[in-house]
């Protein structure tokens, strides 16, 4: 448990360092965008929420796919970032529901996992716009979000 906390703190520190060094993006665009983060790990939600709020996004969080679907019904979401491996409903199943729902089917989705290339292939085949490894997400996720919002928005 202590090692996970240390890893989480290092990821958060690394994310702050990278974000402070890279301020080329338009904050005006980010202030208008609402992101939904879905992950069953509270520590991961806290880390990514902090990193993305520092990029001036409005960030909503859900600790399950079911809660994510509830937020998608109530809120105007511009992009979803979802973990793949979650109990009850996997991120892939969550993505399938999004793609089969008329008002959500074009919503940009980035899948996030600690797993390998099999997860990436499954995510992209299911309709994810991008895939991000948790090990590099502190650095890569903000850039991927900007890219997807710029190309799909």
Coordinates of C-alpha atoms in Angstrom, one line a residue, residues 38-41 65 82-93 111-115 119:
X38 CA -14.3 7.1 -14.6
X39 CA -12.0 4.9 -12.5
X40 CA -12.7 2.6 -9.6
X41 CA -9.4 3.7 -7.9
X65 CA -19.2 3.0 -15.0
X82 CA -12.3 5.8 -18.6
X83 CA -10.3 3.1 -17.0
X84 CA -10.7 -0.3 -18.7
X85 CA -10.5 -2.7 -15.7
X86 CA -13.3 -1.9 -13.3
X87 CA -15.6 -4.2 -11.4
X88 CA -19.3 -4.7 -12.4
X89 CA -19.0 -3.0 -15.8
X90 CA -15.7 -2.8 -17.5
X91 CA -14.5 0.3 -19.3
X92 CA -15.0 -1.6 -22.6
X93 CA -18.6 -2.3 -21.8
X111 CA -9.4 4.7 -22.5
X112 CA -6.9 4.4 -19.7
X113 CA -5.3 1.2 -18.2
X114 CA -2.3 -0.3 -16.7
X115 CA -2.7 -3.2 -19.1
X119 CA -6.3 -3.7 -24.0

